[in-house]
Coordinates of C-alpha atoms in Angstrom, one line a residue:
X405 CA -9.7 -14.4 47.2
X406 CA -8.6 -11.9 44.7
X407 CA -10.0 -13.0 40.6
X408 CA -8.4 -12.3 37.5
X409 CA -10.1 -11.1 34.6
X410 CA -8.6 -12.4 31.3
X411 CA -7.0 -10.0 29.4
X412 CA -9.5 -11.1 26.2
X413 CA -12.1 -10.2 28.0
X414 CA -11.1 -6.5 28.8
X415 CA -13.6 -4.0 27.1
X416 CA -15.9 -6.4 26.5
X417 CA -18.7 -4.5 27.9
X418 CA -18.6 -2.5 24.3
X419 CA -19.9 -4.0 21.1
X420 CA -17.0 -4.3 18.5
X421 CA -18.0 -2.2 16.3
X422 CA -17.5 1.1 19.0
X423 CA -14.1 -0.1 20.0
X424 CA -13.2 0.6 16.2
X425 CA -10.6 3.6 15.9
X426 CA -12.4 4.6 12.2
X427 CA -16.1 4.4 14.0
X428 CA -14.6 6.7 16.9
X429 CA -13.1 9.1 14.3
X430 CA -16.5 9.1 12.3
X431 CA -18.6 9.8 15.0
X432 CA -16.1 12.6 16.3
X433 CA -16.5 14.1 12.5
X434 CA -20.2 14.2 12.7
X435 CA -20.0 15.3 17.0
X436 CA -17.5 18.2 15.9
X437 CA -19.4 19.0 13.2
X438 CA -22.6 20.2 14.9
X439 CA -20.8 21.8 17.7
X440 CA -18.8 24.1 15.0
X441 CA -22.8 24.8 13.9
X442 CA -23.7 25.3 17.0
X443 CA -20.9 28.2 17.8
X444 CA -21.0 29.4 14.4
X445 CA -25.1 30.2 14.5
X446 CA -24.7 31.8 18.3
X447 CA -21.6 34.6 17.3
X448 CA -18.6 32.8 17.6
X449 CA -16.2 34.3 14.9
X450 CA -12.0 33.7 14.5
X451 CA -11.5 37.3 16.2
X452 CA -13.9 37.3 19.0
X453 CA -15.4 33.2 19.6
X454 CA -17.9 32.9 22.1
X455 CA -17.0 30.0 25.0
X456 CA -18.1 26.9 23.1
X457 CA -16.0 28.3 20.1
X458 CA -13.0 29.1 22.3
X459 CA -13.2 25.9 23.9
X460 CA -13.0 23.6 20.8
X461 CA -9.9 26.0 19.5
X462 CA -8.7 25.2 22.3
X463 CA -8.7 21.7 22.3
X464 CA -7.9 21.3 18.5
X465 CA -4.7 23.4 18.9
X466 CA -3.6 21.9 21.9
X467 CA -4.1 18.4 20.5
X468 CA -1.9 19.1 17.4
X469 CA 0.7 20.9 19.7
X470 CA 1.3 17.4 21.6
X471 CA 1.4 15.8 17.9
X472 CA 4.0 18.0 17.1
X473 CA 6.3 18.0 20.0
X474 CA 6.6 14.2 20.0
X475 CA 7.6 14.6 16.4
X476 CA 11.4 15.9 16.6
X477 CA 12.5 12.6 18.8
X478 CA 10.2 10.2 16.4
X479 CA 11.7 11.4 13.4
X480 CA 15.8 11.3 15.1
X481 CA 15.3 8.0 16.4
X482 CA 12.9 6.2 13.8
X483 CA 15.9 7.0 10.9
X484 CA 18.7 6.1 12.9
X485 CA 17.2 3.2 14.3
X486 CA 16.1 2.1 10.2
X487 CA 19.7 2.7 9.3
X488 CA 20.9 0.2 11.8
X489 CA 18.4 -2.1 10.5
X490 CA 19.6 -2.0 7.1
X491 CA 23.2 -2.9 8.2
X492 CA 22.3 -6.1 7.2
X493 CA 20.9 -5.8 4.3
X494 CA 22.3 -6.2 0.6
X495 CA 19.4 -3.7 -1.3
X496 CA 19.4 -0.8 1.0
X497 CA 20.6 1.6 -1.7
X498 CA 18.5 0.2 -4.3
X499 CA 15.2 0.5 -1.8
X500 CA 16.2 4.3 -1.2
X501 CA 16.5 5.0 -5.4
X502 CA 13.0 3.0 -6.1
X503 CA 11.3 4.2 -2.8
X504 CA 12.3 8.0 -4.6
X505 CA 11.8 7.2 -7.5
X506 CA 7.9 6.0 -7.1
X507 CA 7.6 9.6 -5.1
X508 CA 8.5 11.2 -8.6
X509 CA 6.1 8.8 -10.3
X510 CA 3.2 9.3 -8.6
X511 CA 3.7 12.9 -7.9
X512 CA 3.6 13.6 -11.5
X513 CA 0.3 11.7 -12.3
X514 CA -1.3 13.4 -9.7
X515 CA -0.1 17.4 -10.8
X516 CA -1.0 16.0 -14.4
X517 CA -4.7 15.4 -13.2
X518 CA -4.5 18.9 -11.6
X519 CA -3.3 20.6 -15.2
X520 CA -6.0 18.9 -16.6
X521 CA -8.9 19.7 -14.3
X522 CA -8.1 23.4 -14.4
X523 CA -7.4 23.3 -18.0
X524 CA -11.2 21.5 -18.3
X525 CA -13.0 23.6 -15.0
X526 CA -11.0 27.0 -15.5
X527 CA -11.6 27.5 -11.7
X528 CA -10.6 31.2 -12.3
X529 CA -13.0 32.4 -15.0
X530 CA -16.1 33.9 -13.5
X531 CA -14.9 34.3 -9.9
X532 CA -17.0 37.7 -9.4
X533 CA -14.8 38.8 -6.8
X534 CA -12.3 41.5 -6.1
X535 CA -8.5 41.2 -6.5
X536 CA -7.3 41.2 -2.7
X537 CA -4.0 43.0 -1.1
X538 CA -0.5 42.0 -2.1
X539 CA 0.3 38.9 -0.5
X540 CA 2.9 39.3 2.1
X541 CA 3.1 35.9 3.4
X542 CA 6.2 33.4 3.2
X543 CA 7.3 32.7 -0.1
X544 CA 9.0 29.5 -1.4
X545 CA 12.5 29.8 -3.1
X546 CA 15.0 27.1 -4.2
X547 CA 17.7 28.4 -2.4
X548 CA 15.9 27.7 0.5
X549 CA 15.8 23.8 0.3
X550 CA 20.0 23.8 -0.2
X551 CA 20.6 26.0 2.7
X552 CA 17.9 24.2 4.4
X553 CA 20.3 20.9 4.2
X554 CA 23.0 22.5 6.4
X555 CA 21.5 22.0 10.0
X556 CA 22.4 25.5 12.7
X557 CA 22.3 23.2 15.3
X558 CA 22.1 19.7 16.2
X559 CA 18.5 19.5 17.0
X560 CA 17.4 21.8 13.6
X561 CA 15.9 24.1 15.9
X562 CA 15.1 27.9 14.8
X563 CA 13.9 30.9 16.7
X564 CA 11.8 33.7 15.6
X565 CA 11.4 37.2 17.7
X566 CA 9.2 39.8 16.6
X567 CA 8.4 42.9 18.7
X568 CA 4.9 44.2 18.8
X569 CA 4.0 47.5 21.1
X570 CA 7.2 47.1 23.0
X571 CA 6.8 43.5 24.0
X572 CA 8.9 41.2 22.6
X573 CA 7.8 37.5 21.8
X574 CA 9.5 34.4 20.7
X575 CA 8.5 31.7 19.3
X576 CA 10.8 28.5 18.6
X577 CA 10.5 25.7 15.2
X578 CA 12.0 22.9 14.3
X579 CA 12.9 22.1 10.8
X580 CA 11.9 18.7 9.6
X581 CA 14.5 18.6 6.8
X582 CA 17.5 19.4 9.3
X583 CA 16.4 17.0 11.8
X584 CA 16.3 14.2 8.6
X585 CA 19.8 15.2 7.2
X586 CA 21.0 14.8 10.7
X587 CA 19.2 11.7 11.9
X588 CA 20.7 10.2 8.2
X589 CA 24.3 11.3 8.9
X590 CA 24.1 10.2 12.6
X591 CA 22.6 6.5 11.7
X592 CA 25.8 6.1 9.0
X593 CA 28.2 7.1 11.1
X594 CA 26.9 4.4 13.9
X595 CA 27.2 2.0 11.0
X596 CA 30.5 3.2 10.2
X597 CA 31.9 3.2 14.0
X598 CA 30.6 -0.4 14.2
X599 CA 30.5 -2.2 17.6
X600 CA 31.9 1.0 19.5
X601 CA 28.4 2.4 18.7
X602 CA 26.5 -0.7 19.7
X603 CA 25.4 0.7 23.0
X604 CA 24.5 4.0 21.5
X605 CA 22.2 2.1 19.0
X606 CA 20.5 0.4 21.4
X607 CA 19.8 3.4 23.5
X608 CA 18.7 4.9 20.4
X609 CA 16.1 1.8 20.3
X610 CA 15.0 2.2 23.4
X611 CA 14.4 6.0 23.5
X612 CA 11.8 5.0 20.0
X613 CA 10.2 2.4 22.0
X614 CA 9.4 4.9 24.9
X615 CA 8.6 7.8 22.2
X616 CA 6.3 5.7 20.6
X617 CA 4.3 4.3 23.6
X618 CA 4.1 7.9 24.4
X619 CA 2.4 8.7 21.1
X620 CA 0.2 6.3 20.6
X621 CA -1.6 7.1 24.1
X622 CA -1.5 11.1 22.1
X623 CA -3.2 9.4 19.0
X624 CA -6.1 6.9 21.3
X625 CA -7.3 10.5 22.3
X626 CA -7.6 11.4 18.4
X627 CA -11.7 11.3 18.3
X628 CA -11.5 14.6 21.3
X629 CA -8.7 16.5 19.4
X630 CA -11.3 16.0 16.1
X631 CA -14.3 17.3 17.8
X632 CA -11.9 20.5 18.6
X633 CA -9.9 20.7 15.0
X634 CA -13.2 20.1 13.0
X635 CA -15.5 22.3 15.1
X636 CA -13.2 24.8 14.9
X637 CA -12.9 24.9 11.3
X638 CA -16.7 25.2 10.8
X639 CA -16.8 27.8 13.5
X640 CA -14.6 30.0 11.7
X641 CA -14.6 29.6 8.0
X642 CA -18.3 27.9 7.6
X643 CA -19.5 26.5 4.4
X644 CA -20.3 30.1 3.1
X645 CA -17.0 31.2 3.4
X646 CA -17.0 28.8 0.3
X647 CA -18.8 31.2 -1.7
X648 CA -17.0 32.3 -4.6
X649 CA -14.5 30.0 -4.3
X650 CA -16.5 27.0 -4.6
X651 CA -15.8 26.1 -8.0
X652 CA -11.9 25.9 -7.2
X653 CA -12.2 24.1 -4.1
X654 CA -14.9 21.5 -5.9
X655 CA -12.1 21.4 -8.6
X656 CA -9.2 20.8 -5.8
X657 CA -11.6 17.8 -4.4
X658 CA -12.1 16.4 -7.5
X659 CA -8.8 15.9 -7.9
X660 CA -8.0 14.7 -4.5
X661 CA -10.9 11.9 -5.0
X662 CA -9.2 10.7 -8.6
X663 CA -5.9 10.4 -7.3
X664 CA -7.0 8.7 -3.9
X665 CA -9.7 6.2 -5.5
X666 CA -8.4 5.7 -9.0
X667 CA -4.7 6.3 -9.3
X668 CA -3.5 4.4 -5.9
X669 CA -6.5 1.5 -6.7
X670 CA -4.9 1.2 -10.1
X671 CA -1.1 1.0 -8.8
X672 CA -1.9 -1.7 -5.8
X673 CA -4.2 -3.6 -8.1
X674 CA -1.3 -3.5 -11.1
X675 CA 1.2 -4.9 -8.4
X676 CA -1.2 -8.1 -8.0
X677 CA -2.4 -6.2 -4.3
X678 CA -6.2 -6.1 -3.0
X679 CA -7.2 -3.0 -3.1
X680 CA -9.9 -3.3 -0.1
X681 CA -6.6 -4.5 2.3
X682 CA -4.7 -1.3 1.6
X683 CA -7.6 0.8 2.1
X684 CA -9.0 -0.9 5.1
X685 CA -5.2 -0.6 6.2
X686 CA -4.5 2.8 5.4
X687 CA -7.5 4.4 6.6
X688 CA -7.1 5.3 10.1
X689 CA -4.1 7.1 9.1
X690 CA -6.3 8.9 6.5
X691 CA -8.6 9.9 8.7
X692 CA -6.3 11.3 11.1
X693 CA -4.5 13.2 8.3
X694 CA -7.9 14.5 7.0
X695 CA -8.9 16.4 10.9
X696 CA -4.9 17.2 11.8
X697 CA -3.6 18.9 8.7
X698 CA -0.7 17.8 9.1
X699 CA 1.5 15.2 7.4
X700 CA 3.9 15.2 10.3
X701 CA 1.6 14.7 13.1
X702 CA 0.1 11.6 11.1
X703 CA 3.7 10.1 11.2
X704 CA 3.3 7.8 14.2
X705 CA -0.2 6.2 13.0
X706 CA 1.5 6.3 9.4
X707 CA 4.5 4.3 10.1
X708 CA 2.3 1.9 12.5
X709 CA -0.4 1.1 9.8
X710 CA 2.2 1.0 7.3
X711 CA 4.3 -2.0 9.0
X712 CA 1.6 -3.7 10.5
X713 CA -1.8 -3.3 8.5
X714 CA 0.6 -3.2 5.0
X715 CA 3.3 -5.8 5.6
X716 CA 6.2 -3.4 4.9
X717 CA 9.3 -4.4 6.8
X718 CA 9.9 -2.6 9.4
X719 CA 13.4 -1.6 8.8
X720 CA 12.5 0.0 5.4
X721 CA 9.4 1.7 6.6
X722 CA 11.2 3.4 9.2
X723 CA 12.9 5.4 6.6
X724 CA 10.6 5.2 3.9
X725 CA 7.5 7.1 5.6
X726 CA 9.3 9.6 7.8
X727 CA 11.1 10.6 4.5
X728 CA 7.6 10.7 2.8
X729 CA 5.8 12.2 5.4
X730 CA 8.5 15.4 4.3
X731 CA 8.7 15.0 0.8
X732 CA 5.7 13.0 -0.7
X733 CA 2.7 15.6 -1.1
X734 CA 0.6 14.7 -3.8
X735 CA -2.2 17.0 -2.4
X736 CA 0.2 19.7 -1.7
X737 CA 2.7 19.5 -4.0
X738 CA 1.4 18.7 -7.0
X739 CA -2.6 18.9 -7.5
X740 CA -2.9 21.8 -5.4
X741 CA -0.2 24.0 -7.4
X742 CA -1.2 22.9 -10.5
X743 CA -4.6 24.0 -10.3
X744 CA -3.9 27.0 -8.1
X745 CA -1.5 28.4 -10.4
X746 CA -4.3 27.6 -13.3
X747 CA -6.5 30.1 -11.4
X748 CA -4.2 32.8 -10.9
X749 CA -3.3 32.9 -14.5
X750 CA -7.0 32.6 -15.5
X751 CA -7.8 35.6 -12.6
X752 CA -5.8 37.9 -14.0
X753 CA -6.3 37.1 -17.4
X754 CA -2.9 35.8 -18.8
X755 CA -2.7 32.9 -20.9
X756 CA -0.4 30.2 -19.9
X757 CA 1.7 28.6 -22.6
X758 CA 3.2 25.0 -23.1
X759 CA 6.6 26.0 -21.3
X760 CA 4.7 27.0 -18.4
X761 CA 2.7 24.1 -18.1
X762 CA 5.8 21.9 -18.1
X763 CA 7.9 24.5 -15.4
X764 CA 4.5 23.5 -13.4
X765 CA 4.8 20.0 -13.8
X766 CA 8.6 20.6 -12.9
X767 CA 7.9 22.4 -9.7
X768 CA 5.2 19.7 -8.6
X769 CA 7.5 16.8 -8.9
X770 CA 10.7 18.7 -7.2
X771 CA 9.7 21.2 -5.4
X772 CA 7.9 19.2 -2.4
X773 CA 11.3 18.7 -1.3
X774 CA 13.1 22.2 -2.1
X775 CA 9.7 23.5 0.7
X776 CA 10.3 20.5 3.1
X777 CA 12.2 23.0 5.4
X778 CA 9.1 25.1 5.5
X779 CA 6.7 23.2 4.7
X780 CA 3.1 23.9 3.6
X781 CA 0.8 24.1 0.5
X782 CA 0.7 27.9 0.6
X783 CA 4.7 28.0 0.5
X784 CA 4.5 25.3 -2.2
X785 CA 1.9 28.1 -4.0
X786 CA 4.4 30.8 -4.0
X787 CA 7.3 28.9 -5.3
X788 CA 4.7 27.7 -8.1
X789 CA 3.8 31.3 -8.6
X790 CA 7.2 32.3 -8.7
X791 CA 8.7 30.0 -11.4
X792 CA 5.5 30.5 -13.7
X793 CA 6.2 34.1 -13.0
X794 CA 2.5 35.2 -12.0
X795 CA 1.5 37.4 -9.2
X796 CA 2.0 36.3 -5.3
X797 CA -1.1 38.4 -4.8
X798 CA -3.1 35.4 -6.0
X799 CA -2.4 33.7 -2.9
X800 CA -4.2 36.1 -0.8
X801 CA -7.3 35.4 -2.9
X802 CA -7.2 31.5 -2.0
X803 CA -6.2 31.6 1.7
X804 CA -9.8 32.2 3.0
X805 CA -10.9 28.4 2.1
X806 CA -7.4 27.0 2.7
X807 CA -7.5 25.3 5.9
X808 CA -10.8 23.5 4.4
X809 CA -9.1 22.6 1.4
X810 CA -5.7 21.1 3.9
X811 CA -8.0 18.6 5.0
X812 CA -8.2 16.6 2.2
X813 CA -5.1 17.6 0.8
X814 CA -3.3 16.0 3.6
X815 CA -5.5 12.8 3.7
X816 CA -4.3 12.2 0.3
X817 CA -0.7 12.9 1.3
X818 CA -0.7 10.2 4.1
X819 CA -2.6 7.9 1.7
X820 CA 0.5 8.3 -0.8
X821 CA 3.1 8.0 2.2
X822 CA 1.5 4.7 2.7
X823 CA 1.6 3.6 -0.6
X824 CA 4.7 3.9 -2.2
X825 CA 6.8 2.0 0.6
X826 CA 3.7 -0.9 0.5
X827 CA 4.6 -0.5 -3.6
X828 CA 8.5 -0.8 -3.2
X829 CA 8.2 -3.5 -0.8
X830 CA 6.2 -5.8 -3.3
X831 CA 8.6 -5.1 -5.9
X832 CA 11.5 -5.9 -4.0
X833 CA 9.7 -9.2 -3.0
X834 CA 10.1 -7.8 1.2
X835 CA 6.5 -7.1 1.4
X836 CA 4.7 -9.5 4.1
X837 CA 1.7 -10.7 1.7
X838 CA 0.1 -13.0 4.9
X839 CA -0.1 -10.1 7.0
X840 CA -1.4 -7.6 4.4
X841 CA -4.0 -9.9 3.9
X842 CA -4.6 -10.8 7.3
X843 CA -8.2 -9.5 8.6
X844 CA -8.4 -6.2 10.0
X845 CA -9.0 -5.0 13.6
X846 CA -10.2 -1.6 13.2
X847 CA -7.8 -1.0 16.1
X848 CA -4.2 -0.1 15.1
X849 CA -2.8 -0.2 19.1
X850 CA -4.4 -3.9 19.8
X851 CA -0.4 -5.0 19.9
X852 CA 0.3 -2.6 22.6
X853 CA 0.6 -5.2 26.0
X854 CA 2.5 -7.6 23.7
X855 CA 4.0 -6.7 20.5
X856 CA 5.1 -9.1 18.2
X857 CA 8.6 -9.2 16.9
X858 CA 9.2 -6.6 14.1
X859 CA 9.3 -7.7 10.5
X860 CA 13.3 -7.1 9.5
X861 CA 14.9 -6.9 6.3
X862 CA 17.3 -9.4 6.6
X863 CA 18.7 -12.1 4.8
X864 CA 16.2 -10.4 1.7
X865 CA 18.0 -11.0 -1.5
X866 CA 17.3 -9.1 -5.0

């Protein structure tokens, strides 16, 4: 006779507090950690790693590369299917002017914090070290965001060839801003078409349902892709490769900590919101932002936590984070520039005046968006650089400690991408208050075998 085992009692043989997705990533932290020691203190350097090093490369790199291929479909099917959600709805333009407006906002406290810790630190003065090579790197440039609205082809994909001792290579992109424009302009046609594009919408539903199972098996494997991505890091840069640097990175993190446990505790707990419910909600996301370094691979667990640790409707969202996750960098965008530029000036000894101050503050605010086509915090630099008129070879100095200095810049982005839609939501009186205050699992797939029925923005009146 053939017994069934209840489905509550499945993993039972593990205490609680292992099953928790934040203990897993902790202990990964701490597990990658001493392996990057471990490679670092026997030889392993970034041009010749011994085998431990090579292996947790590796398996850092190859676990952000199956982030990032699920993150073209995600981010076609996620808008379009949050357009057709918002068919229904009455407020859908004035969600999309406060959900951007409320990126402004907080995107212009947070490069103000950065003016004013390199104004206070002067992260620049007393480096004691050399000025480095022009920087040759990618630069950012306005133009770049405008063009980068007019899609090549339909899937915004870009190739790259480069020819090195007579062998050609290529290497193919995707640009996240071409995929959004095109997943926008898709979704409103399907509105516009009406019930001719009924079966193409649900199609479009069910190819997000599949990419998302997909992705969150790639994210339950998280904790092993940290052990590579963290070990890695240490194996390579180390914390001496701090050095002189340290007093600008300490400044970065400074600033990363005020606007992460000041600014967004002040804006949830001025909209009547616990603060320990959006933390304890947001956090796995955080985490996973922190050891990826990248906004985009954090989309899936983003979106998830977002809707069902935050009570944002599910329908709003849908558009709100995979728009942030392109365009809201308050780590990137705005303290890291502000401070950065700060150093450059103060490096090679010209004073920045009041005019230059505000282009920064300018740049911060606008230019996540004018770099969303190629995004990163170094093109973000250059553009910075570029308006205030200093030299690009500045950004060679800083890109020693930069993929230490990523981590928490991105944790912090993810943290924001979280919070303005949870912000919006409560304004707009759409926000599901019993199940952001609902207890927390640790677990953000626990729903997997039998999801509930999504939150909708319908019949919500303003």
């Amino acid at each position: 006779m053939t017994s069934v085992i209840p489905v509550s009692s499945r993993g039972s043989r593990f205490p609680k507090w292992v099953r928790s997705f934040g203990v897993q990533i902790i202990a990964a932290l701490i597990i990658g950690l001493g392996l990057g020691l471990v490679a670092k203190y026997t030889g392993s350097t970034e041009a010749n790693p011994n085998g431990l090093g090579a292996t947790l490369k590796i398996i850092g790199s190859s676990y952000v590369s199956l982030l990032q291929a699920a993150v073209v479909p995600l981010i076609f099917t996620a808008v379009v299917s949050s357009i057709a959600n918002l068919r229904e709805v009455s407020n859908a333009a004035k969600l999309a002017w406060n959900t951007l407006l409320w990126f402004a906002i907080t995107a212009l406290i947070a490069v103000l914090i950065g003016i004013g810790l390199g104004v206070l630190v002067r992260p620049g003065a007393g480096t004691g070290i050399t000025e480095n090579a022009e920087y040759t790197g990618k630069t950012g440039d306005w133009w770049a965001f405008l063009t980068g609205l007019f899609p090549k082809n339909f899937l915004g994909l870009g190739a790259n060839t480069s020819v090195v001792d007579g062998i050609a290579s290529t290497t193919v992109s995707f640009n996240v801003l071409q995929i959004l424009v095109i997943a926008i302009v898709v979704g409103i046609a399907a509105l516009k078409v009406g019930k001719a594009a009924e079966p193409f919408l649900n199609l479009n539903a069910s190819a997000l349902a599949v990419i998302q199972k997909v992705l969150w098996w790639i994210i339950r494997v998280a904790p092993l892709g940290t052990i590579g991505l963290i070990g890695n890091a240490v194996a390579v840069y180390g914390w001496d490769t701090m050095g002189s640097l340290g007093k600008f990175a300490v400044t970065i993190y400074i600033g990363l900590i005020l606007v992460l446990f000041v600014v967004y505790p002040v804006l949830i707990k001025s909209h009547g919101l616990s603060v320990k419910q959006y933390y304890s909600g947001v956090w796995p996301a955080v985490q996973l932002g922190f050891v990826s370094r990248s906004s985009i691979g954090t989309l899936p667990l983003t979106q998830r936590v977002t809707e069902r640790s935050l009570g944002v409707p599910r329908g709003y969202a849908s558009f709100a984070v995979p728009l942030g996750a392109t365009t809201k960098m308050d780590g990137c965008a705005a303290i890291y520039p502000a401070v950065a530029a700060i150093f450059v000036a103060e490096f090679f000894g010209i004073q920045l005046d009041l005019t230059q101050y505000l282009l920064i503050v300018l740049v911060s605010v606008l230019g996540s968006a004018a770099t969303a086509g190629t995004t990163g915090a170094v093109v973000m630099l250059t553009l910075t650089l570029s308006t205030l008129g200093l030299p690009l070879a500045g950004v060679g100095l800083l890109l020693a400690i930069d993929p230490l200095i990523d981590m928490g810049r991105t944790a912090v982005n993810v943290a924001g991408q979280a919070l303005v839609p949870t912000i919006v939501a409560k304004r707009q009186g759409i926000l599901d208050e019993t199940l952001y205050n609902a207890p927390r699992t640790s677990q953000p797939f626990t729903d997997d075998v039998a999801e509930p029925a999504p939150t909708e923005l319908v019949d919500q009146k303003v």
